[in-house]
mmCIF file of C-alpha atoms and ligand atoms in Angstrom:
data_model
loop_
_atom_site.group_PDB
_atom_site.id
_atom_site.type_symbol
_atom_site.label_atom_id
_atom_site.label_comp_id
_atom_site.label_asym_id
_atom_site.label_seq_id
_atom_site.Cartn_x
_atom_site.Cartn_y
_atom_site.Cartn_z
ATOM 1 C CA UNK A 1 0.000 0.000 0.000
ATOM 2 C CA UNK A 2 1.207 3.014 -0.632
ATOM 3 C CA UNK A 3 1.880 5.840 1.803
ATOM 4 C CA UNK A 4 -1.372 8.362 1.088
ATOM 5 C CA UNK A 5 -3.700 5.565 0.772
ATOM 6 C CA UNK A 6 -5.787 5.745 3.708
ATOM 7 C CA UNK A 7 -4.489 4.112 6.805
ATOM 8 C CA UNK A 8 -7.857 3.329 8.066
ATOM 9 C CA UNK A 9 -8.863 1.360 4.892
ATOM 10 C CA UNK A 10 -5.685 -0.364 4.617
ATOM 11 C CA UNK A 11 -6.763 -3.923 5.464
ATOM 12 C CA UNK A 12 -9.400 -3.608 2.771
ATOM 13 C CA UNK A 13 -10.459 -6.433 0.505
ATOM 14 C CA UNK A 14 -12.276 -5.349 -2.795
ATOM 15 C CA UNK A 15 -15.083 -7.198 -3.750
ATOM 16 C CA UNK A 16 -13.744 -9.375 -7.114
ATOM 17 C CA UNK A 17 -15.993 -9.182 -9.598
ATOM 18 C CA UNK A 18 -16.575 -12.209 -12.031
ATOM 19 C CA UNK A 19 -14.564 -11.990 -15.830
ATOM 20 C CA UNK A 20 -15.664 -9.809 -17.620
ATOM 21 C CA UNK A 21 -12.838 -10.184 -20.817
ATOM 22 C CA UNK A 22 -13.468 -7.614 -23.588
ATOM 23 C CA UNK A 23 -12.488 -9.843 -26.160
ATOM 24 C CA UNK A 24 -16.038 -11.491 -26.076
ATOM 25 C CA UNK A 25 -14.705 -15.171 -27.105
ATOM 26 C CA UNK A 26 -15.977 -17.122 -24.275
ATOM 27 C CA UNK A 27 -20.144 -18.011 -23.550
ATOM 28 C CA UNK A 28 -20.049 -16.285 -20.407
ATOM 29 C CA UNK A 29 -22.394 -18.021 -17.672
ATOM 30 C CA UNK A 30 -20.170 -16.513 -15.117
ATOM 31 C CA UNK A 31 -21.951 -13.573 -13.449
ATOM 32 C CA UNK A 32 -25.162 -14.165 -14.186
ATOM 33 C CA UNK A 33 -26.431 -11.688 -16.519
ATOM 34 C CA UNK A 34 -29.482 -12.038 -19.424
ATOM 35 C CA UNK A 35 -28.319 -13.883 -22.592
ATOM 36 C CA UNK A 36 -30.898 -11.786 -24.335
ATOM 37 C CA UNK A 37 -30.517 -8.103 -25.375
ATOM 38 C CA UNK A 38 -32.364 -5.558 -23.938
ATOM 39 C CA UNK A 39 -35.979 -5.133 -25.067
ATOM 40 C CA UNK A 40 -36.354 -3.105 -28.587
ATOM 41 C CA UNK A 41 -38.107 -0.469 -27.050
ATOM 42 C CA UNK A 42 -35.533 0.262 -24.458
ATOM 43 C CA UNK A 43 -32.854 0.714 -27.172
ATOM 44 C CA UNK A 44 -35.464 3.253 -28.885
ATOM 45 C CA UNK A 45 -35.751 5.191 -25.926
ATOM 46 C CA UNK A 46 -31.884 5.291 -25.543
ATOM 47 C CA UNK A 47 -31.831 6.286 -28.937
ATOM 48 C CA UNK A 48 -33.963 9.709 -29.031
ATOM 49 C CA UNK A 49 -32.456 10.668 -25.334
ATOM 50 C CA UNK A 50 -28.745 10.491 -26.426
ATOM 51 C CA UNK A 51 -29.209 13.569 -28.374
ATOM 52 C CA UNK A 52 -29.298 15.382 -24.601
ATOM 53 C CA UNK A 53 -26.334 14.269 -22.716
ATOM 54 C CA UNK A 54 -25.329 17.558 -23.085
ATOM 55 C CA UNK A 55 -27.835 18.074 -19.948
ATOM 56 C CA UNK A 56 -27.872 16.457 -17.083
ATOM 57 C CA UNK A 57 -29.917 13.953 -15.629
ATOM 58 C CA UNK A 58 -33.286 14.554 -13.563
ATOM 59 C CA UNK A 59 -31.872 13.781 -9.819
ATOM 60 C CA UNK A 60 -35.466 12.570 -8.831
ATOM 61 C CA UNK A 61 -35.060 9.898 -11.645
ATOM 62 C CA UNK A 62 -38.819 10.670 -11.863
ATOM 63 C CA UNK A 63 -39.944 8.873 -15.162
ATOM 64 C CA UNK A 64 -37.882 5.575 -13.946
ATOM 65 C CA UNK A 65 -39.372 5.303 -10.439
ATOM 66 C CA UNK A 66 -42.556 5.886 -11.523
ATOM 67 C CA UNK A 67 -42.533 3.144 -13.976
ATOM 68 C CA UNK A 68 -41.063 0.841 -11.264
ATOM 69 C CA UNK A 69 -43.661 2.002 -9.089
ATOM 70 C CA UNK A 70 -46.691 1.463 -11.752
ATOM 71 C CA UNK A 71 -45.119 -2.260 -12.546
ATOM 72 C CA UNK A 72 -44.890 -3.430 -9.175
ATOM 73 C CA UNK A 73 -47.951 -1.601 -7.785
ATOM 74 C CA UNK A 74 -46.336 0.723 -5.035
ATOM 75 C CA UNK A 75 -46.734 4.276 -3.645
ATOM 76 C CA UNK A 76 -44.551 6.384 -5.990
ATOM 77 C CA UNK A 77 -42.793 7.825 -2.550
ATOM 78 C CA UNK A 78 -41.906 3.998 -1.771
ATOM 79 C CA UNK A 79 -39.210 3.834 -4.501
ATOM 80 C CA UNK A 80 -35.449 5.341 -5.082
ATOM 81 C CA UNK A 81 -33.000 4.382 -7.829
ATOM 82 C CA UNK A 82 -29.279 3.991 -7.795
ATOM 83 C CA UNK A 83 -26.820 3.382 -10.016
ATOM 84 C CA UNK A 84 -26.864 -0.937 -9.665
ATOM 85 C CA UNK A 85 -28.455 -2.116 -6.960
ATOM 86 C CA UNK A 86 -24.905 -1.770 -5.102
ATOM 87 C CA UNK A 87 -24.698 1.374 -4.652
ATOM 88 C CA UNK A 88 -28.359 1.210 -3.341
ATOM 89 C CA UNK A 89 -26.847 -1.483 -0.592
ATOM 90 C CA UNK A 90 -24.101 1.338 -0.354
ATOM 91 C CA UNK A 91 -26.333 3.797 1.073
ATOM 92 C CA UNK A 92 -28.414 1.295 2.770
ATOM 93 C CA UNK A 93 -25.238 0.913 4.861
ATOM 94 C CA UNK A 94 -24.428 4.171 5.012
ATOM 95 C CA UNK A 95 -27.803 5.393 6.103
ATOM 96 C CA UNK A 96 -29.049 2.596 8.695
ATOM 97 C CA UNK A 97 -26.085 1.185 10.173
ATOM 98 C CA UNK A 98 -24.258 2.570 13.575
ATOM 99 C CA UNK A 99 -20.785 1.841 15.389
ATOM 100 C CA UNK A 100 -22.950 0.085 18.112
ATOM 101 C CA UNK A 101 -24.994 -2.112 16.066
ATOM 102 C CA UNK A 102 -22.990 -2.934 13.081
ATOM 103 C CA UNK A 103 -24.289 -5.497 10.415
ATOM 104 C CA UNK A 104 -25.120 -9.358 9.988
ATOM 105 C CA UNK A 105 -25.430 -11.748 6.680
ATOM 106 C CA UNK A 106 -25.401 -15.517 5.875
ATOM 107 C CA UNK A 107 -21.685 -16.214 5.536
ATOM 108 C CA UNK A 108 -22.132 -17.696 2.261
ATOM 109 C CA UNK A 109 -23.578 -15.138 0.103
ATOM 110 C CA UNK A 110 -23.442 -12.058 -1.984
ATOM 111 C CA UNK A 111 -19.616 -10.469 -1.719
ATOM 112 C CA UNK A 112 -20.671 -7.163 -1.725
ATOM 113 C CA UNK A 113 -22.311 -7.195 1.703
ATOM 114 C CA UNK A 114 -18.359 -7.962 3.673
ATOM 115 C CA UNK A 115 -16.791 -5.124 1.930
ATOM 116 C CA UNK A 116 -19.143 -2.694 2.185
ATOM 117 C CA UNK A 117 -18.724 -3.712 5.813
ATOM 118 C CA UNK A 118 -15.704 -2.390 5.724
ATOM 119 C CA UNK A 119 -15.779 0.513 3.295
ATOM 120 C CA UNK A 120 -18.173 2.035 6.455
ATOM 121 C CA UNK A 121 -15.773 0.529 9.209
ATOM 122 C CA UNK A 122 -18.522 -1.694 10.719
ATOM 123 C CA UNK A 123 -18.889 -4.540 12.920
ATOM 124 C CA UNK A 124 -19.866 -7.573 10.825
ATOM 125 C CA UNK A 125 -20.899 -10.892 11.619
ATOM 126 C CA UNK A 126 -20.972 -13.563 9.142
ATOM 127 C CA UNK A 127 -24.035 -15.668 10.145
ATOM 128 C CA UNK A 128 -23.385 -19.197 9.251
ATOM 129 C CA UNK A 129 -25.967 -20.762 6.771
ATOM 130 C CA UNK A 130 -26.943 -24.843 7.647
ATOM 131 C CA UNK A 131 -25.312 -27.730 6.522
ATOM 132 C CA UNK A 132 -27.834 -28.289 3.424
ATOM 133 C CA UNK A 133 -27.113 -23.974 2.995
ATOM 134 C CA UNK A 134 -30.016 -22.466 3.868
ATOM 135 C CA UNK A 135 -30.841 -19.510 5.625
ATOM 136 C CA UNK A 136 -32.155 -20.333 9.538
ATOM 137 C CA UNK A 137 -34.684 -17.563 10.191
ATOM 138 C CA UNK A 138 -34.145 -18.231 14.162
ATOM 139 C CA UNK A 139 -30.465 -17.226 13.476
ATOM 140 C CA UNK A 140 -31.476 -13.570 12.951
ATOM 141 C CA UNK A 141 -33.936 -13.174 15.365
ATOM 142 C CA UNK A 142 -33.070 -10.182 17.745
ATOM 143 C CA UNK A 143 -30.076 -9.490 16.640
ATOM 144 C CA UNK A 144 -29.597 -6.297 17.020
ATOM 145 C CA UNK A 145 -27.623 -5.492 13.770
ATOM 146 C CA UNK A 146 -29.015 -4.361 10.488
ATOM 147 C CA UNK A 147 -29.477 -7.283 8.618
ATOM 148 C CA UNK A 148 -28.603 -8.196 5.545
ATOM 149 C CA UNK A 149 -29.795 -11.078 3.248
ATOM 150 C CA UNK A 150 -30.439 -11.834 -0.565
ATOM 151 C CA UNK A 151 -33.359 -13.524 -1.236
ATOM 152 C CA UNK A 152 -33.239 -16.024 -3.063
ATOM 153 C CA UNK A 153 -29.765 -16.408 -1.956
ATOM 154 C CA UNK A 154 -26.522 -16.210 -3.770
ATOM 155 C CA UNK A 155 -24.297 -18.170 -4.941
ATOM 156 C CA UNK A 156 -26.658 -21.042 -3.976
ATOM 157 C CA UNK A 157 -30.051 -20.153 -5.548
ATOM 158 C CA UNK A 158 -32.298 -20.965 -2.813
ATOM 159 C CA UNK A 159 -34.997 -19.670 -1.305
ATOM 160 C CA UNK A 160 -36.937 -18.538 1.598
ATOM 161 C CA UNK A 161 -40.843 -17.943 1.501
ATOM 162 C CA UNK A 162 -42.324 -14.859 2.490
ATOM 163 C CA UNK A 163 -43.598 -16.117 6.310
ATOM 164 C CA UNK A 164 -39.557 -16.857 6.878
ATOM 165 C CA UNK A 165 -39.179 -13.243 5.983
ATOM 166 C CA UNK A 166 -41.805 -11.775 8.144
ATOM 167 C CA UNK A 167 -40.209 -14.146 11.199
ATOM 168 C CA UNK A 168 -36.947 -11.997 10.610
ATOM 169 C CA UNK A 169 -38.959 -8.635 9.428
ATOM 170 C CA UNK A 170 -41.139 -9.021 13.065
ATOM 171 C CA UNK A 171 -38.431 -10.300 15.157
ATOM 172 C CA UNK A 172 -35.982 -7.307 14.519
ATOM 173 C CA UNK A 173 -38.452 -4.347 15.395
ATOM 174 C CA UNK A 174 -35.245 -1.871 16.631
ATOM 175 C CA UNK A 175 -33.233 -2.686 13.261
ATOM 176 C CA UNK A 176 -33.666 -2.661 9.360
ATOM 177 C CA UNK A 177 -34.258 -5.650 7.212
ATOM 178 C CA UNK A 178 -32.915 -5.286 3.838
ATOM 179 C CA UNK A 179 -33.901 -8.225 1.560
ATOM 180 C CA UNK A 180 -31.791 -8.225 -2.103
ATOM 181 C CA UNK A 181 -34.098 -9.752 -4.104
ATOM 182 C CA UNK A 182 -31.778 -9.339 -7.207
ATOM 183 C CA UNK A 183 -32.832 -12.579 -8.411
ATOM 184 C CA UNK A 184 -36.489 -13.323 -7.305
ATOM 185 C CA UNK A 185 -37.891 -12.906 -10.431
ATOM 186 C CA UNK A 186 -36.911 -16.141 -11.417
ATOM 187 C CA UNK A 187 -39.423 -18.263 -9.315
ATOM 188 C CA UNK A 188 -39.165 -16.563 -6.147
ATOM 189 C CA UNK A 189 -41.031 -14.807 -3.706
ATOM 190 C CA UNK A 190 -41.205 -11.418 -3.225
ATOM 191 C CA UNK A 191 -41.070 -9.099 0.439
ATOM 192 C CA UNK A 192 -42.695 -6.389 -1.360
ATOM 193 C CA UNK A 193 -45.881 -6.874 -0.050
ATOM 194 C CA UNK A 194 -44.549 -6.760 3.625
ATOM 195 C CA UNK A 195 -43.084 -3.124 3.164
ATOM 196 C CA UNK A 196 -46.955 -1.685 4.100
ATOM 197 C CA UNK A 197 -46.657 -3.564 6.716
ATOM 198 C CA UNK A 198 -43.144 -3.475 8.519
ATOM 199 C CA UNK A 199 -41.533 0.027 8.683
ATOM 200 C CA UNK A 200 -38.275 -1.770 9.122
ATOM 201 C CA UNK A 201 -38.041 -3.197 6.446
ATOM 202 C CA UNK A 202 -36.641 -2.912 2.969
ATOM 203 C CA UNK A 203 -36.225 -4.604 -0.797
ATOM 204 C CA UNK A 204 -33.672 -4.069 -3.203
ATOM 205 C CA UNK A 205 -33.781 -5.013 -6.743
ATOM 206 C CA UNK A 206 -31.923 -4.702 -9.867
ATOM 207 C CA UNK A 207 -32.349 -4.229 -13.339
ATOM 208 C CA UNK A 208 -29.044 -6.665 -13.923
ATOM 209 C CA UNK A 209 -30.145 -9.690 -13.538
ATOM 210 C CA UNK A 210 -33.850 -9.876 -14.842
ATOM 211 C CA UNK A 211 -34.154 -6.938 -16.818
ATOM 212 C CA UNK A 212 -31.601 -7.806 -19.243
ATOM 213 C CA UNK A 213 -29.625 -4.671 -18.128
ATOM 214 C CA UNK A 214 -26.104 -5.679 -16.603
ATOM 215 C CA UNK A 215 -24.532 -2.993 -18.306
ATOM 216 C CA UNK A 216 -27.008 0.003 -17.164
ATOM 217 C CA UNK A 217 -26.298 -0.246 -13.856
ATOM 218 C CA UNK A 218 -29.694 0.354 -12.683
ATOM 219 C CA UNK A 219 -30.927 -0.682 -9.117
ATOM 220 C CA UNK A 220 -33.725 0.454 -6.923
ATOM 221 C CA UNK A 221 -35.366 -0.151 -3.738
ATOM 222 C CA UNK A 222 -38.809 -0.065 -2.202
ATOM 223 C CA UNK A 223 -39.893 0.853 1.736
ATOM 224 C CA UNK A 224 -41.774 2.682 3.277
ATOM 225 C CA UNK A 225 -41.637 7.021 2.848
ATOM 226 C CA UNK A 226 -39.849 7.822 5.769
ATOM 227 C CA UNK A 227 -37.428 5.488 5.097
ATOM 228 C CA UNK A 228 -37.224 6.028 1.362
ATOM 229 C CA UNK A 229 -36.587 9.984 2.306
ATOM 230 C CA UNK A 230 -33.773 9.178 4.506
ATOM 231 C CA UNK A 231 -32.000 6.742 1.704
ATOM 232 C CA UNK A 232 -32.688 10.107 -0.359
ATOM 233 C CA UNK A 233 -30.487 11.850 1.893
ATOM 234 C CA UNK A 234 -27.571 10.078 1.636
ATOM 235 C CA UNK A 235 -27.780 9.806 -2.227
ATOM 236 C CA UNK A 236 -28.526 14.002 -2.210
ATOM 237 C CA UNK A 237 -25.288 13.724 -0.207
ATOM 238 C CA UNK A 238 -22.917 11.618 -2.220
ATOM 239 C CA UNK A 239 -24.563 11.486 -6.073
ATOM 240 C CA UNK A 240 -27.620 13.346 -6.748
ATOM 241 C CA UNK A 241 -27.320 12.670 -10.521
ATOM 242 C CA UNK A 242 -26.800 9.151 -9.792
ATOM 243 C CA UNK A 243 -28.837 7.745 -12.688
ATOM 244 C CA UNK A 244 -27.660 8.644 -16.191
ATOM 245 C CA UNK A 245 -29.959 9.982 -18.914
ATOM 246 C CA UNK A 246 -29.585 6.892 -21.134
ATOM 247 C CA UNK A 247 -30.307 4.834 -17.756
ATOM 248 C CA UNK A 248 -33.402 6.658 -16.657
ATOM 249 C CA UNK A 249 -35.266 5.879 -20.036
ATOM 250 C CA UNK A 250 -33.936 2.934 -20.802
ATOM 251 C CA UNK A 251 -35.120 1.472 -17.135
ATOM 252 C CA UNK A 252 -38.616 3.369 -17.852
ATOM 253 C CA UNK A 253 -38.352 1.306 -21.021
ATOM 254 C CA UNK A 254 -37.463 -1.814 -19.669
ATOM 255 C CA UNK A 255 -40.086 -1.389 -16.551
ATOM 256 C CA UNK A 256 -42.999 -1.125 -18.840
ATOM 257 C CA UNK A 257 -42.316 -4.043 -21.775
ATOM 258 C CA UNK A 258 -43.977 -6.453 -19.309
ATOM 259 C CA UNK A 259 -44.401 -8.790 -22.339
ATOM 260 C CA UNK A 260 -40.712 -9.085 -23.559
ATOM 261 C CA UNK A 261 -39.451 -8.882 -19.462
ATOM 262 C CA UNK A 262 -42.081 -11.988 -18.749
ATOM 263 C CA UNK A 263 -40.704 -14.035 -22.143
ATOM 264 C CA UNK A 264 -36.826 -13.796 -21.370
ATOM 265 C CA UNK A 265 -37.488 -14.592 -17.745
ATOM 266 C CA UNK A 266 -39.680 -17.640 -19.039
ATOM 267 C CA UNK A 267 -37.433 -19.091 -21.243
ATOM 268 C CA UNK A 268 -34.530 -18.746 -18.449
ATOM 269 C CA UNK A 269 -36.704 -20.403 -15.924
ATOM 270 C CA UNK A 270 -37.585 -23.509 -18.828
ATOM 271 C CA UNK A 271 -33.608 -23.690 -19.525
ATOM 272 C CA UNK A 272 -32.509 -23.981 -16.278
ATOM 273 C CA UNK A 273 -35.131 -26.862 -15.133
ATOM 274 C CA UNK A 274 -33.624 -28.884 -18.732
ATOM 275 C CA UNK A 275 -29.961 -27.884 -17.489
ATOM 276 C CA UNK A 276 -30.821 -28.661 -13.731
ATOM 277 C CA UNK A 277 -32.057 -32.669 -15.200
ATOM 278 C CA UNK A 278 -28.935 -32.914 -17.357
ATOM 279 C CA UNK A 279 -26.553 -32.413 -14.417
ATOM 280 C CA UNK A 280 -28.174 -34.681 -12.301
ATOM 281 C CA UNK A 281 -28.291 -37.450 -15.087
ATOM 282 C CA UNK A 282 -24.260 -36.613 -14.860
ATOM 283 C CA UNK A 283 -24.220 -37.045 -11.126
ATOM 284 C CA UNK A 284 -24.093 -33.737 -10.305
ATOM 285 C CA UNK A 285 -25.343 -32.582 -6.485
ATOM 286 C CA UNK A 286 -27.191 -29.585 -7.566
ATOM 287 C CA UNK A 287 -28.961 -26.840 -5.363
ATOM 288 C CA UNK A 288 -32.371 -25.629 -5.612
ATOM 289 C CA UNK A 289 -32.568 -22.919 -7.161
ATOM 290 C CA UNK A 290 -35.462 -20.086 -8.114
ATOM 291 C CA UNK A 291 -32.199 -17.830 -9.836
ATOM 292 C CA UNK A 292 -30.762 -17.435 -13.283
ATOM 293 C CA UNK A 293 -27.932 -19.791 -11.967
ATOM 294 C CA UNK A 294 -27.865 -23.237 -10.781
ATOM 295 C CA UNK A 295 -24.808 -24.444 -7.983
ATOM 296 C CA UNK A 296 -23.466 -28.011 -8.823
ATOM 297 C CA UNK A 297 -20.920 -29.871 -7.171
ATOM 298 C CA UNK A 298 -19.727 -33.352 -8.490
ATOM 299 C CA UNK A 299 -17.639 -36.148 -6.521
ATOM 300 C CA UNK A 300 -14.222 -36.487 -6.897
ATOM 301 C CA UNK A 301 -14.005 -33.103 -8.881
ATOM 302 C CA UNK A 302 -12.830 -30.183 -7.433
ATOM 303 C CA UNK A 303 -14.924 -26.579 -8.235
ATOM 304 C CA UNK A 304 -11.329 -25.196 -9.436
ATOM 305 C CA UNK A 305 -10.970 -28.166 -12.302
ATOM 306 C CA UNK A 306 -14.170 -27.824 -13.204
ATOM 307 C CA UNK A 307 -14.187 -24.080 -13.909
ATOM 308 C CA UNK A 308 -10.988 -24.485 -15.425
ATOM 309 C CA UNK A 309 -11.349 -27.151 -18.111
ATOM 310 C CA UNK A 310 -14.628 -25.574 -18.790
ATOM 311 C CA UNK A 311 -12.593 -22.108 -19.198
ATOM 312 C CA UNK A 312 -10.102 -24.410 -21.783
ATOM 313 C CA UNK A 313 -13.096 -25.204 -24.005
ATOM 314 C CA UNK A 314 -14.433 -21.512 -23.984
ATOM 315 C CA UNK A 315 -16.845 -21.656 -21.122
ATOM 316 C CA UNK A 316 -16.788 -19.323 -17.772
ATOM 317 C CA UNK A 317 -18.296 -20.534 -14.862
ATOM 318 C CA UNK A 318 -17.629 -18.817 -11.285
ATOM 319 C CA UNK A 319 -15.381 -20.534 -8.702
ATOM 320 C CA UNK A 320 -15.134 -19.338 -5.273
ATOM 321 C CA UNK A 321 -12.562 -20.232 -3.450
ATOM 322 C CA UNK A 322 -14.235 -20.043 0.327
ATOM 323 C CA UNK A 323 -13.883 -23.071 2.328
ATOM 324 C CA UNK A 324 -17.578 -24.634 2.736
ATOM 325 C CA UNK A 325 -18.266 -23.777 -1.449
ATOM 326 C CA UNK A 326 -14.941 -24.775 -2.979
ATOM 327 C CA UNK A 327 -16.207 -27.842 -4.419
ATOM 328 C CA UNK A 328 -19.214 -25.632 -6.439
ATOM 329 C CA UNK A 329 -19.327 -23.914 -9.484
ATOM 330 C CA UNK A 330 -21.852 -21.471 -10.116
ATOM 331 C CA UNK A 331 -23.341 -21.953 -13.707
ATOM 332 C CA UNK A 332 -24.979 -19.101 -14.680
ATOM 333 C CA UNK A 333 -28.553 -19.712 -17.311
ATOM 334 C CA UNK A 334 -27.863 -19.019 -20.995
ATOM 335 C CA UNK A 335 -29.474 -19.296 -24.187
ATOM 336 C CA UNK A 336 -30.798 -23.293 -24.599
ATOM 337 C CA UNK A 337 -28.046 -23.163 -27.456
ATOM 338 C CA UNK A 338 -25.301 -22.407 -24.706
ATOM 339 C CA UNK A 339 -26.177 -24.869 -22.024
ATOM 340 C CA UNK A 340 -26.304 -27.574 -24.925
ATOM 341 C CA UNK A 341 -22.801 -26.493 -25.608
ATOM 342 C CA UNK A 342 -21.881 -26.372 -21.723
ATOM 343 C CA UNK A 343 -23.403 -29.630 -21.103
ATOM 344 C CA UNK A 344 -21.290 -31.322 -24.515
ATOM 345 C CA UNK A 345 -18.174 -29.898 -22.750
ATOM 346 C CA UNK A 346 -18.536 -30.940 -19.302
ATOM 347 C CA UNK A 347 -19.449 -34.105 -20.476
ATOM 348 C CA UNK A 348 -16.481 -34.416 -22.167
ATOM 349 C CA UNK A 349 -14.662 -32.993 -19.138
ATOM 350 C CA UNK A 350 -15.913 -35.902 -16.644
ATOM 351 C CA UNK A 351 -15.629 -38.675 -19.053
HETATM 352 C C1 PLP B 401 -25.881 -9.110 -9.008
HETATM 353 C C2 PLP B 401 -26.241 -8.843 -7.597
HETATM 354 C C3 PLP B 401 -26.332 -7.541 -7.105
HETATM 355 C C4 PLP B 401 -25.778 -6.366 -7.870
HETATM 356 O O1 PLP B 401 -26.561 -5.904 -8.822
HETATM 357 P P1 PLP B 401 -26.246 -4.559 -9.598
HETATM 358 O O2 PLP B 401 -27.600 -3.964 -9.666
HETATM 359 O O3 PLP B 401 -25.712 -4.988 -10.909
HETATM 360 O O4 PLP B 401 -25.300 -3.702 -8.808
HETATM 361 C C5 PLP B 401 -26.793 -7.350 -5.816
HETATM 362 N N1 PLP B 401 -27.098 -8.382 -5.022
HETATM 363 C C6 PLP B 401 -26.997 -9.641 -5.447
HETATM 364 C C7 PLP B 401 -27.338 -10.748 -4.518
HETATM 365 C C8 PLP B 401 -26.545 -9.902 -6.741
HETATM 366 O O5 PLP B 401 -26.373 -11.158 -7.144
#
């Protein structure tokens, strides 16, 4: 480290984000993004607003949130938008956590929620999920941290249903509840509903993952006003013109082609129940998931040799390296066309 870096931060560990090489020559099922384009109206919309980046963007993100707010049927004071759903996490941390409290999460899950810990210099405790990796509700009652968890979870893919949530919601009245429900479109359940209910309590989504827009970094989250305001004041703090012009529209865009959104998520949901049967016919041990990504293990191969003979033959998968998930790969849902092609090599990799 060198000697102005901050001495404070100098034990930090930056979240690792999966591949991403710009030469495009591998099927990428490695961080979990939509095989499919955006929808043709949202490159429309980009189209006619590019013209105006001379200007800059409306800071109440009005024409987005109120499109998130129409689709999902919430007050449109219940929503704010951030660039990617992390930096909505960001000022979920920033906003609701305290020196005295600090923060929980499942151990095994999203990688963002760790650093961020420390990014804020909080307390964090890693929450151990069970031995079949699931998420014990009674582990998070009164805990007296903020509370993280992604629901479904990641990098495993399951699930907990809505009464878990409301055990957690209910049994933390002094602390927030923020459920990451970055992939519950894919067969999930959603906390949204509980938000009238709980004034502790609130969801984060993303646009990455179901919308088919990794690369416009657009996340939001829904609670109640009050709480809503106060997430406003951090981002009137740090970013006001956190949403870019091109993002604004083309998450209006995206937010309103119910049709196209409900066909891509469809035909992700049918390929990963015909992937899911193919690696068990192969004797793979595979979590259930309701994500875009399945998490298979096989005996006598290691997670590492598995990613890389798969990244030999022009396939990435994610590996983590973390003790209890070494032995996993996380395979992320493509086209039917790409699993085919995964399945032929890993086939040819276990033979
Ligand atoms: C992908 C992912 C995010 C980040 O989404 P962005 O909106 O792209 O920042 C957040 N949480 C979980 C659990 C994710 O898997």
């Amino acid at each position: 480290m060198g000697r102005f870096f901050s001495k404070r931060l100098s034990k930090l560990l930056p979240y690792v984000p999966g591949e991403q090489p710009q030469d495009m020559q591998y099927i990428k099922l490695n961080t979990n993004e939509s095989p499919f384009p955006p929808s043709p109206k949202v490159i429309e919309a980009i189209g006619a607003e590019s013209g105006k980046l001379n200007l800059y963007s409306d800071p109440e993100c009005k024409v987005l949130n109120d499109a998130i707010a129409d689709a999902l049927g919430v007050d449109r004071d219940m929503v704010i938008s951030g660039n990617g759903s992390d930096e909505i996490l960001a000022f979920c941390y920033m906003a609701f956590c305290d020196d005295e409290t600090g923060v929980c999460y499942p151990d095994i899950s999203y990688g963002f929620y760790p650093v961020f810990k420390d990014v804020f210099f909080l307390d964090g405790k890693a929450i151990p999920l069970t031995d079949d990796f699931r998420v014990n509700p009674a582990d998070y009652i009164a805990s007296g941290r903020t509370i993280f968890i992604a629901n479904p979870n990641a990098p495993t893919g399951i699930s907990l249903g809505l009464d878990e949530i409301e055990k957690i919601v209910k049994g933390n009245p002094d602390n927030i509840v923020v459920i990451d429900e970055a992939y519950v479109d894919f067969g999930g359940e959603t906390a949204i509903p509980l938000t009238y209910k709980y004034e502790n309590l609130i969801v984060v989504r993303t646009f990455s993952k179901s919308r088919n827009l990794a690369g416009a970094r657009i996340g939001f989250a829904i609670a109640q006003k009050e709480l809503i305001d106060e997430l406003n004041k951090i981002k009137f703090s740090f970013n006001p013109y956190n949403e870019d012009r091109l993002a604004i529209v083309a998450g209006a865009a995206a937010m309103k082609d119910t049709e196209y959104f409900e066909k891509c998520i469809g035909e992700i949901m049918r390929v990963r129940e015909l992937t899911v049967s193919k690696l068990k016919e192969m004797g793979f041990d595979v979590l259930p998931s309701k994500t875009n990504f399945v998490f298979a293990k096989k005996e006598g191969f290691s997670g590492e040799t598995i990613y890389t003979e798969l990244k030999k033959r022009g396939i990435l998968v994610r590996h983590f390296k973390s003790e209890r998930i070494k032995d996993f790969v996380r395979i992320t849902i493509g086209t039917e066309e790409q699993m085919n092609a995964f399945i032929e090599k890993l086939q040819e990799i276990i033979k």
